[in-house]
Coordinates of C-alpha atoms in Angstrom, one line a residue:
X1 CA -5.8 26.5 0.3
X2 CA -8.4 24.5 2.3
X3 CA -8.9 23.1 5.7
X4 CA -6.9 20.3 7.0
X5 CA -7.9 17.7 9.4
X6 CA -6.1 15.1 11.2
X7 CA -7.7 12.4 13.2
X8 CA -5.5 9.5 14.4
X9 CA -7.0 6.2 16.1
X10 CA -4.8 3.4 17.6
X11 CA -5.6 -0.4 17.5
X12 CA -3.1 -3.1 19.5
X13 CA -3.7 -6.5 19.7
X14 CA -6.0 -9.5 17.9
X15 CA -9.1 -7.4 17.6
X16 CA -8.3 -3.9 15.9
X17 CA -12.3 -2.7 16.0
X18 CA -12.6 -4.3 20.0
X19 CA -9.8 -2.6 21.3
X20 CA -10.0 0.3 19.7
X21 CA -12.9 1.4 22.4
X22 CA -10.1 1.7 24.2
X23 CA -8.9 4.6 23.1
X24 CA -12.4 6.3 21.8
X25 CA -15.9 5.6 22.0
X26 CA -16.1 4.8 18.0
X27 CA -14.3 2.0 16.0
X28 CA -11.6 2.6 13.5
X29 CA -14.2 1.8 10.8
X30 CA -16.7 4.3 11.7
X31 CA -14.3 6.7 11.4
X32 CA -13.0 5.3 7.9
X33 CA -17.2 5.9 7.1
X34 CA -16.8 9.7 8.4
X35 CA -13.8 10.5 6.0
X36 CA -15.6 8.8 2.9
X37 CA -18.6 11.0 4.0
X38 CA -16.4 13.8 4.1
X39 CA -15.2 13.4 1.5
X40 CA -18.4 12.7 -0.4
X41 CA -19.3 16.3 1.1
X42 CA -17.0 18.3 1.2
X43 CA -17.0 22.1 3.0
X44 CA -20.3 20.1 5.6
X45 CA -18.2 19.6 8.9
X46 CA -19.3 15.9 10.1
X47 CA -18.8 15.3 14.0
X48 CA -18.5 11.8 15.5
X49 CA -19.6 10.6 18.7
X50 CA -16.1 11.6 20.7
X51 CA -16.6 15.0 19.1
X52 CA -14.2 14.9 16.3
X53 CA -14.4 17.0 13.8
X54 CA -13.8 16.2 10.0
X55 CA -13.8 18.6 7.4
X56 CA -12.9 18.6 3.8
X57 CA -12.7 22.4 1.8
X58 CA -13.5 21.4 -1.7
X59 CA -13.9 18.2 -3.4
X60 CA -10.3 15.9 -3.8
X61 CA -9.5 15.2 -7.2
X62 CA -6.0 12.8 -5.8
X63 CA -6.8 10.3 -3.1
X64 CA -3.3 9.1 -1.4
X65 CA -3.0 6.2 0.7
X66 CA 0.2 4.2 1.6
X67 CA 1.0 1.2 4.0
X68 CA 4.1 1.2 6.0
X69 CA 5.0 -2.7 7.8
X70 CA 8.1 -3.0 9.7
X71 CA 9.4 -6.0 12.1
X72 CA 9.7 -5.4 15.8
X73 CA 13.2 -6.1 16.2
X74 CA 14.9 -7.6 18.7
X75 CA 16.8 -5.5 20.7
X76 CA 19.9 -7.2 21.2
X77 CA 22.0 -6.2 17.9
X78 CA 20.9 -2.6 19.1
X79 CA 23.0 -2.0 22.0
X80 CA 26.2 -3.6 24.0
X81 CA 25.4 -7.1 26.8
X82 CA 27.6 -8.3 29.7
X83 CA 30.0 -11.1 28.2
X84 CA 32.6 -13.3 28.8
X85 CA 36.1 -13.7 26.6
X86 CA 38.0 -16.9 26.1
X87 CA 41.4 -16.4 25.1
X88 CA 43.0 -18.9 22.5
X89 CA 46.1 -19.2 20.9
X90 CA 44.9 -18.2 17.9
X91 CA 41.3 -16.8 18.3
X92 CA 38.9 -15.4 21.0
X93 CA 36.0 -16.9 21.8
X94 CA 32.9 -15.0 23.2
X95 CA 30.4 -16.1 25.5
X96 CA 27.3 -14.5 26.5
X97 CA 23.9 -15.4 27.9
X98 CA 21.1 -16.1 25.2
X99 CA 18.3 -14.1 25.4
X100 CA 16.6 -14.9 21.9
X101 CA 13.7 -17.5 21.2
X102 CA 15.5 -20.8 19.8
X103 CA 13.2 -21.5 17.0
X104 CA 11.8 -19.6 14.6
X105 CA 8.1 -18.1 15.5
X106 CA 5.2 -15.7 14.3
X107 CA 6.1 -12.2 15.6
X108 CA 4.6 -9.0 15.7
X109 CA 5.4 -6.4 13.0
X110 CA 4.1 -2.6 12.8
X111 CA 1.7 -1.1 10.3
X112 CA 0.5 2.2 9.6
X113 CA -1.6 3.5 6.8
X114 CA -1.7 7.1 6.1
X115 CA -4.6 8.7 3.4
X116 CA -4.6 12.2 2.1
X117 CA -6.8 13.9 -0.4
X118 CA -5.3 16.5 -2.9
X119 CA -7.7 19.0 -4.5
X120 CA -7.2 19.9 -8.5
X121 CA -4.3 22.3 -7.5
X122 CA -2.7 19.9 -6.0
X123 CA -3.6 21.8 -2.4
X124 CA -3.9 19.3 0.8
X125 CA -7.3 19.0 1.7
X126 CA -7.3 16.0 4.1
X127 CA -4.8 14.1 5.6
X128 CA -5.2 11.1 8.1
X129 CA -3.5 8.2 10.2
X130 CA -5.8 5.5 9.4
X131 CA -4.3 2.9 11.6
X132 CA -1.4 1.5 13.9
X133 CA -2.2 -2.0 13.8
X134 CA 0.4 -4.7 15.1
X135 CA -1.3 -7.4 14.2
X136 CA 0.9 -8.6 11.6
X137 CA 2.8 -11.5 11.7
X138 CA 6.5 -12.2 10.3
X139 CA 8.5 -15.5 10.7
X140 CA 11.5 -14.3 12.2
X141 CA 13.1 -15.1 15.8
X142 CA 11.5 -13.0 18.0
X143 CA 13.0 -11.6 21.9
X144 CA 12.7 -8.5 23.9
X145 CA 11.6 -5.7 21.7
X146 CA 12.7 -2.1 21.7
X147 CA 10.2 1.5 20.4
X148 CA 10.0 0.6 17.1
X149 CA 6.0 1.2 17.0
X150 CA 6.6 5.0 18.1
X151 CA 10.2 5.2 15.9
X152 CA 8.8 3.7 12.8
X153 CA 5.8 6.1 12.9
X154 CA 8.3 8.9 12.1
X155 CA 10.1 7.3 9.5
X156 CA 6.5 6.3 8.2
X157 CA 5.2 9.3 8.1
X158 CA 8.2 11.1 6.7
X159 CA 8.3 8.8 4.0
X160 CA 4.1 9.2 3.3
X161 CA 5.1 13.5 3.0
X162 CA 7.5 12.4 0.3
X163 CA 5.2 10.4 -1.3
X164 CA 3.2 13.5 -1.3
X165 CA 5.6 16.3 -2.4
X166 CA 6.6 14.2 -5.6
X167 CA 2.7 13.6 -6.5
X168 CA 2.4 17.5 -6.5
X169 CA 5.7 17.9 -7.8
X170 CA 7.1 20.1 -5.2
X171 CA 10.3 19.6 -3.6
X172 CA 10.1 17.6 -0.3
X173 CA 11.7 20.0 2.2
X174 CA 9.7 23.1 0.4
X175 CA 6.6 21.0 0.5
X176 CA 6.9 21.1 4.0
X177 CA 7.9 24.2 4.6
X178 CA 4.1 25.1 2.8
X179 CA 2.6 22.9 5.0
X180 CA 4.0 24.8 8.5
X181 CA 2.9 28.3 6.7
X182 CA -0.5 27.1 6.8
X183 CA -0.8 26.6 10.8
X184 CA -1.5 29.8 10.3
X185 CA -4.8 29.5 8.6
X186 CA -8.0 29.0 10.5
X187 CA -8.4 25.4 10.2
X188 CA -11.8 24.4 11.4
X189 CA -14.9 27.2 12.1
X190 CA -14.4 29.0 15.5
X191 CA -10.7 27.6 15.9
X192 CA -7.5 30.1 14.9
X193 CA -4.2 27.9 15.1
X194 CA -1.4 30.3 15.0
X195 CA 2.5 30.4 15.7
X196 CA 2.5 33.8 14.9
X197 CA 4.3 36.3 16.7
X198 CA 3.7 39.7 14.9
X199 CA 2.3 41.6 17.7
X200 CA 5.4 40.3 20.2
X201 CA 8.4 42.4 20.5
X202 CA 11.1 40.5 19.4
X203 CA 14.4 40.8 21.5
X204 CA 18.0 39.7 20.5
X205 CA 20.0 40.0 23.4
X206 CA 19.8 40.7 27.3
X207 CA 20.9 44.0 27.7
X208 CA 22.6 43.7 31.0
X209 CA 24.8 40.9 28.7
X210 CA 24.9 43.4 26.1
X211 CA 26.4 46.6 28.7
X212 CA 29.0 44.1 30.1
X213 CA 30.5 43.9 26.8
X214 CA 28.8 41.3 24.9
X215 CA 29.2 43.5 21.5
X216 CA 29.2 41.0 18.9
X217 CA 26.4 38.6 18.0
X218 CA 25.3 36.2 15.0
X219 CA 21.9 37.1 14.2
X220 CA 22.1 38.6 10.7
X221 CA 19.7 42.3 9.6
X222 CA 17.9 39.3 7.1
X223 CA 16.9 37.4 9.5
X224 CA 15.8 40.6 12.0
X225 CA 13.8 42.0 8.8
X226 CA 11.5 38.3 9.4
X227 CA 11.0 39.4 12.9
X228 CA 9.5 43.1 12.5
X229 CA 9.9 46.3 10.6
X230 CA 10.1 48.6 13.3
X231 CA 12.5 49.1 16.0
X232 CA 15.6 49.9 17.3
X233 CA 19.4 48.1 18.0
X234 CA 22.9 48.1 17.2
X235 CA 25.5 46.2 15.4
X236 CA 28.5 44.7 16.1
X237 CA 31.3 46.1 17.7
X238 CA 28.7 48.9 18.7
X239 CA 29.4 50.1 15.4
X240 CA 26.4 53.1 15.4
X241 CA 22.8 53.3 15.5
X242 CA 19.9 51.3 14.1
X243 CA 16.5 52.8 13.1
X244 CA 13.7 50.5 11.8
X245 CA 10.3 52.0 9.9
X246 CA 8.1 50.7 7.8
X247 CA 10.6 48.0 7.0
X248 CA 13.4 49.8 6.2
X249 CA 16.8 49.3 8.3
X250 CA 18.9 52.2 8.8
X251 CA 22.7 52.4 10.0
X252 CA 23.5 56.5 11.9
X253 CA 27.2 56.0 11.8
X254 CA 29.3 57.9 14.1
X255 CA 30.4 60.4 11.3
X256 CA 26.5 61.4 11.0
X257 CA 25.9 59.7 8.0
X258 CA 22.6 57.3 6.9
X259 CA 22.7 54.3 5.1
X260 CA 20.9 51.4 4.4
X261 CA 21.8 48.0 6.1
X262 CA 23.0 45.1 3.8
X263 CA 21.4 41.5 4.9
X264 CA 24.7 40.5 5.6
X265 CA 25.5 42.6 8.3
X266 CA 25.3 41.6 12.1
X267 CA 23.5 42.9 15.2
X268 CA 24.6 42.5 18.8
X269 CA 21.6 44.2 20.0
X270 CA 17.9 44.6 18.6
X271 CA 14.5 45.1 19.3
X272 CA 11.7 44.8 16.5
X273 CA 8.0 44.5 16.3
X274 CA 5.3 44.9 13.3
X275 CA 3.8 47.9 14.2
X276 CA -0.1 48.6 14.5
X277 CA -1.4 51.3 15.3
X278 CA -3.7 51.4 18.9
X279 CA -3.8 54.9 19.7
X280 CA -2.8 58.5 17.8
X281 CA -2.7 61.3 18.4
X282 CA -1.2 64.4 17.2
X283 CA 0.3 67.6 19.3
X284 CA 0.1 71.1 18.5
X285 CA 1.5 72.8 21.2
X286 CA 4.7 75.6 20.6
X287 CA 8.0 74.2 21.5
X288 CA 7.0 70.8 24.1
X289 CA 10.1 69.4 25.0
X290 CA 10.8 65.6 24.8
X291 CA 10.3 65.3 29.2
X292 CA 6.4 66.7 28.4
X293 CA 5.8 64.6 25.6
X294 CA 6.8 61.3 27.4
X295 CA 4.1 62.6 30.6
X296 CA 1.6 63.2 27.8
X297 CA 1.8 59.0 26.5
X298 CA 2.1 58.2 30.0
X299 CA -0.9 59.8 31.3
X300 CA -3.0 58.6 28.5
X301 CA -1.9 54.3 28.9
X302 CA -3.9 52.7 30.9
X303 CA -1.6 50.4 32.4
X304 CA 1.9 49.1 32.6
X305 CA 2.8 47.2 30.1
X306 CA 5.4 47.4 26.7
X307 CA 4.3 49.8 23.8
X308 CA 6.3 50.7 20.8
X309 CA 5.7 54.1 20.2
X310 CA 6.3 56.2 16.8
X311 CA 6.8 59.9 16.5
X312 CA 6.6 61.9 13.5
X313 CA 7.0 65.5 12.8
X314 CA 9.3 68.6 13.0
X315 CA 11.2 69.2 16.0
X316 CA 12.7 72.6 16.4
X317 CA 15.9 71.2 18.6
X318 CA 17.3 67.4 19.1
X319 CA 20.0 66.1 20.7
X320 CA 21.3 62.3 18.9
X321 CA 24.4 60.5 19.2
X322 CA 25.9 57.4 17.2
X323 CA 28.7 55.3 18.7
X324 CA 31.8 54.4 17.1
X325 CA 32.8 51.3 16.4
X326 CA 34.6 49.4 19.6
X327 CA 38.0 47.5 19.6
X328 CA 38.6 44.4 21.1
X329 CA 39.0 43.7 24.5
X330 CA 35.5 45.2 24.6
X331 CA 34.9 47.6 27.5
X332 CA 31.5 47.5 29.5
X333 CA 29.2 50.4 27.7
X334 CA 29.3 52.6 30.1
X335 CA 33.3 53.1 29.4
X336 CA 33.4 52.9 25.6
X337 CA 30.6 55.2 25.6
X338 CA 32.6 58.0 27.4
X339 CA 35.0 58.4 24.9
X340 CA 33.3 56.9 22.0
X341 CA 30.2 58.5 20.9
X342 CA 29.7 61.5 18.7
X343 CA 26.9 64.2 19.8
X344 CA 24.5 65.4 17.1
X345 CA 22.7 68.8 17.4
X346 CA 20.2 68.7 15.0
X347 CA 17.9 72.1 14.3
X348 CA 14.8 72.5 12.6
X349 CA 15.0 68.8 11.3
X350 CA 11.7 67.0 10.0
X351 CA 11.8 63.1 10.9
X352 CA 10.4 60.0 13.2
X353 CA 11.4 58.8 16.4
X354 CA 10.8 55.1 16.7
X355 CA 11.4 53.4 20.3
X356 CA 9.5 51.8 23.6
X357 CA 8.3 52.2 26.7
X358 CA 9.6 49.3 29.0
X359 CA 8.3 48.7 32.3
X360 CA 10.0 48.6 35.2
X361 CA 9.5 44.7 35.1
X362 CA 12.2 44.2 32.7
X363 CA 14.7 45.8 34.0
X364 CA 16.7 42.4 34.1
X365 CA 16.1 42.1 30.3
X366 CA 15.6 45.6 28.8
X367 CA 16.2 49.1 29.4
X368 CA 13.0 50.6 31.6
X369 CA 11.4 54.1 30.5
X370 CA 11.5 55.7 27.1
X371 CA 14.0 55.0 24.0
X372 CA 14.1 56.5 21.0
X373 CA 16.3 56.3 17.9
X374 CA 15.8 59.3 15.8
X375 CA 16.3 59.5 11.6
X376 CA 15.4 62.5 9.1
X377 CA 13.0 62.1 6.6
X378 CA 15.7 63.1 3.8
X379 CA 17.9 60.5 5.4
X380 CA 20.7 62.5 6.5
X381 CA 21.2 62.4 10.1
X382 CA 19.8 60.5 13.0
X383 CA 20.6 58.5 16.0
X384 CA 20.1 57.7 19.7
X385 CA 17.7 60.4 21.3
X386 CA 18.7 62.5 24.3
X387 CA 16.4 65.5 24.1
X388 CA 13.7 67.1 21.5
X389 CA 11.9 70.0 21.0
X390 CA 9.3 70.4 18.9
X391 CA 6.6 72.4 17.2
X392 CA 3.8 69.6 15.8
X393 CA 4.1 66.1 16.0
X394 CA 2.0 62.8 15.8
X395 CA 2.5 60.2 18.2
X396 CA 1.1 56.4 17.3
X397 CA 1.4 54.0 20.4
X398 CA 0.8 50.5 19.8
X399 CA 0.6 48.0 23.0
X400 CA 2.3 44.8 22.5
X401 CA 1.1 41.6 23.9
X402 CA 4.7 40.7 25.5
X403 CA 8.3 40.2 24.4
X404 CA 10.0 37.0 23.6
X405 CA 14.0 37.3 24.2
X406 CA 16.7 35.5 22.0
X407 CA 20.2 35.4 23.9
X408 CA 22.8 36.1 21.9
X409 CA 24.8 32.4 22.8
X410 CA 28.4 35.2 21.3
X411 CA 27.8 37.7 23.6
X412 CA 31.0 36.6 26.5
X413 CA 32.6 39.6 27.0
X414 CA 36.6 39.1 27.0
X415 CA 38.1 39.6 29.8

C-alpha cells in the first residue's frame, strides 16, 4: 500500500483565505494547488512554506470528495433551564426566561469537505480535510450555540470513511481496522510511525496481586498469542505451568503431562515477548549447574535492565514443579503452594528453558532475578525450574526495551 498524508487547515469567519494566515503562513488554496500537484506527481514529496509535507505513492485512479453542512444549534433544547410552574385546574403552565432571537435570522452553519484519492486497487493513497468553513448561512432562529463545529467533525468524518469503505467495497469497521494496521508503515521518508510493541514484555497481572490470591483473570491464551510467542505464566485457579516458544503455548499440568493450550482457556498470570535474538552463546563445560549458568549471563550484560533469555540443550539433572489447581477461597501462593505442587526430577532430558531476568526495579510489579519454565523437546514433561545441571547448552538473551503491565481488573482475592 502507499503513503498517506493528512494536512488539515481551518478557516472561521467572512474571509476563509484572510483568516486562514491565522493558523499557517499559506492560504487554504495554495494548499488545494499542492494536493493537485501531488497528485499530478505522484511518489515527488512537495513541501509548502510551513513545511508540510505532501506525498502521493502512485498515481489515484478514484478521486473522493464529500461536503458535510450542519446548523449550529441552539443550545437550549440540549439541556435542562431554571423555570417556573403555574398550577391550573386542569393544566400546568410553564414559564421560563427567553433566551432565543425573536425573529427569524441568517445563522452560521458548519462545513467540512474531506478528499481522498484511491489508487487502481482501491489502496488509500491520500486523504485530506480540505476545509472547516462556517461561513454558511441558514434561516433559522439563532441563540447561544453549543460544540457543534468540533462534534460534527466526528460525525463528518465518520460518515466520509463510510463513504470510502463502500467505494472499495470493504466493510466499514474492517476498512478501518486496515487503515490502523498501516500506522505501522513508514509513512513519509525519514519518519517510522509505529504502535508497535514487539520488542516490549507484555505483562498481565501484578504479581504481588497475583501472590495475595488474585488466581483468576479474563485475558484469554488467544488474545496472549497477539502479544508474543515466548514466555511464561499460569492459568486460572493456578491450574499448572505455562511455557511459550516459538509460538507455541504449553500447559505442565500437575500430573506431569504436556498439552497444548486451547484459545479459550484463561490466564491469571503471564508474561510474553517476541523474541530476538541479541546475544548467543553456547556452553560446553561438564556438568554447570543452573547457579553458574545464571553468573555466566550476568557477567556478560552490560547493564540492568529486562532480558528474556532462552536455553536450549541437554541437562543431565532438573528439578520442575507444576501446581495444582486451587479451590476457592483462594489462599495467598505461598500457602497453596505448600501443599499443592508436585516436584519433577527430571534426568538426562533434552529441552528449553524460557524465562527473564527482572531487575530489582520491579520488584513492585514482577518477580526480580531469574525464572525459568522448563518443557522437553518430545513434549513430555516440564514445568517451573528450581535447579539444572547440564552438559552443553545454548543460551540466546534478548534485551527488551521495557515492560508494559495489564492489571488483571478480576484479580480480588476473597477473603
Amino acid at each position: 500500500m502507499g503513503s498517506i498524508f493528512f494536512t488539515q487547515t481551518i478557516t472561521n469567519g467572512n474571509s476563509s483565505e484572510n483568516l486562514v494566515r491565522n493558523f499557517s503562513s499559506e492560504s487554504y488554496f495554495h494548499r488545494e494547488g499542492m494536493l493537485i500537484a501531488a497528485l499530478q506527481r505522484p511518489n515527488e514529496p512537495i513541501r509548502g512554506e510551513d513545511s508540510d509535507v505532501i506525498t502521493v505513492s502512485g498515481r489515484p485512479a478514484k478521486v473522493i470528495e464529500a461536503e458535510y453542512l450542519c446548523p449550529l444549534l441552539p443550545d437550549n433544547p440540549l439541556e435542562t433551564t431554571d423555570f417556573f410552574a403555574h398550577a391550573k385546574t386542569d393544566s400546568v403552565e410553564l414559564i421560563e426566561p427567553s433566551r432565543a432571537s425573536t425573529s427569524n435570522v441568517n445563522c452560521s452553519s458548519v462545513r467540512y469537505r474531506f478528499q481522498a484519492a484511491l489508487d487502481e486497487q482501491n489502496n488509500l493513497i491520500s486523504y485530506q480535510l480540505l476545509a472547516v468553513d462556517t461561513n454558511g448561512r441558514l434561516s433559522i432562529p439563532h441563540v447561544s450555540w453549543r460544540g457543534q463545529i468540533v462534534n460534527f467533525l466526528t460525525f463528518a468524518e465518520q460518515a466520509f470513511l463510510d463513504k470510502l469503505s463502500y467505494v472499495v467495497g470493504n466493510d466499514p469497521g474492517q476498512f478501518r481496522l486496515q487503515l490502523l494496521d498501516r500506522a505501522d508503515q513508514k509513512l513519509n521518508e525519514g519518519v517510522t510511525y509505529s504502535i508497535d510493541r514487539k520488542d516490549f514484555l507484555y505483562q498481565y497481572a501484578a504479581v504481588s496481586t497475583f501472590k495475595a490470591g488474585g488466581y483468576d483473570g479474563n485475558l484469554t491464551l488467544g488474545e496472549l498469542k497477539k502479544r508474543g510467542d515466548f514466555g511464561l505464566g499460569t492459568f486460572n485457579g493456578v491450574d499448572g505451568e505455562l511455557v511459550v516458544n516459538q509460538g507455541k503455548f504449553y500447559r505442565i499440568h500437575s500430573s506431569g503431562t504436556v498439552s497444548e493450550v486451547s484459545d479459550c482457556d484463561h490466564t491469571s498470570l503471564a508474561f510474553v515477548k517476541f523474541f530476538k535474538v541479541d546475544l548467543s552463546f553456547t556452553i560446553q563445560t561438564a556438568d554447570i549447574t543452573m547457579e553458574q549458568l545464571q553468573k555466566k549471563i550476568a557477567s556478560l550484560l552490560t547493564d540492568d535492565s529486562l532480558y528474556a533469555i532462552r536455553i536450549k540443550g541437554t541437562f543431565s539433572k532438573l528439578t520442575a514443579r507444576a501446581s495444582a489447581l486451587a479451590q476457592k477461597p483462594y489462599q495467598p501462593l505461598e500457602e497453596h503452594l505448600t501443599q499443592n505442587q508436585v516436584i519433577f526430577n527430571l534426568s538426562n532430558t533434552t529441552g528449553v528453558a524460557v524465562g527473564f531476568l527482572v531487575p530489582t526495579s520491579m520488584e513492585k510489579v514482577n518477580i526480580p532475578g531469574f525464572h525459568f519454565h522448563y518443557i522437553a523437546d518430545d513434549l513430555t514433561s516440564g514445568g517451573h525450574v528450581f535447579d539444572f545441571t547440564a552438559n552443553q547448552l545454548t543460551v540466546e538473551i534478548d534485551k527488551t526495551k521495557g515492560c508494559y503491565l495489564e492489571l488483571n481488573a478480576m484479580a480480588i482475592p476473597e477473603k
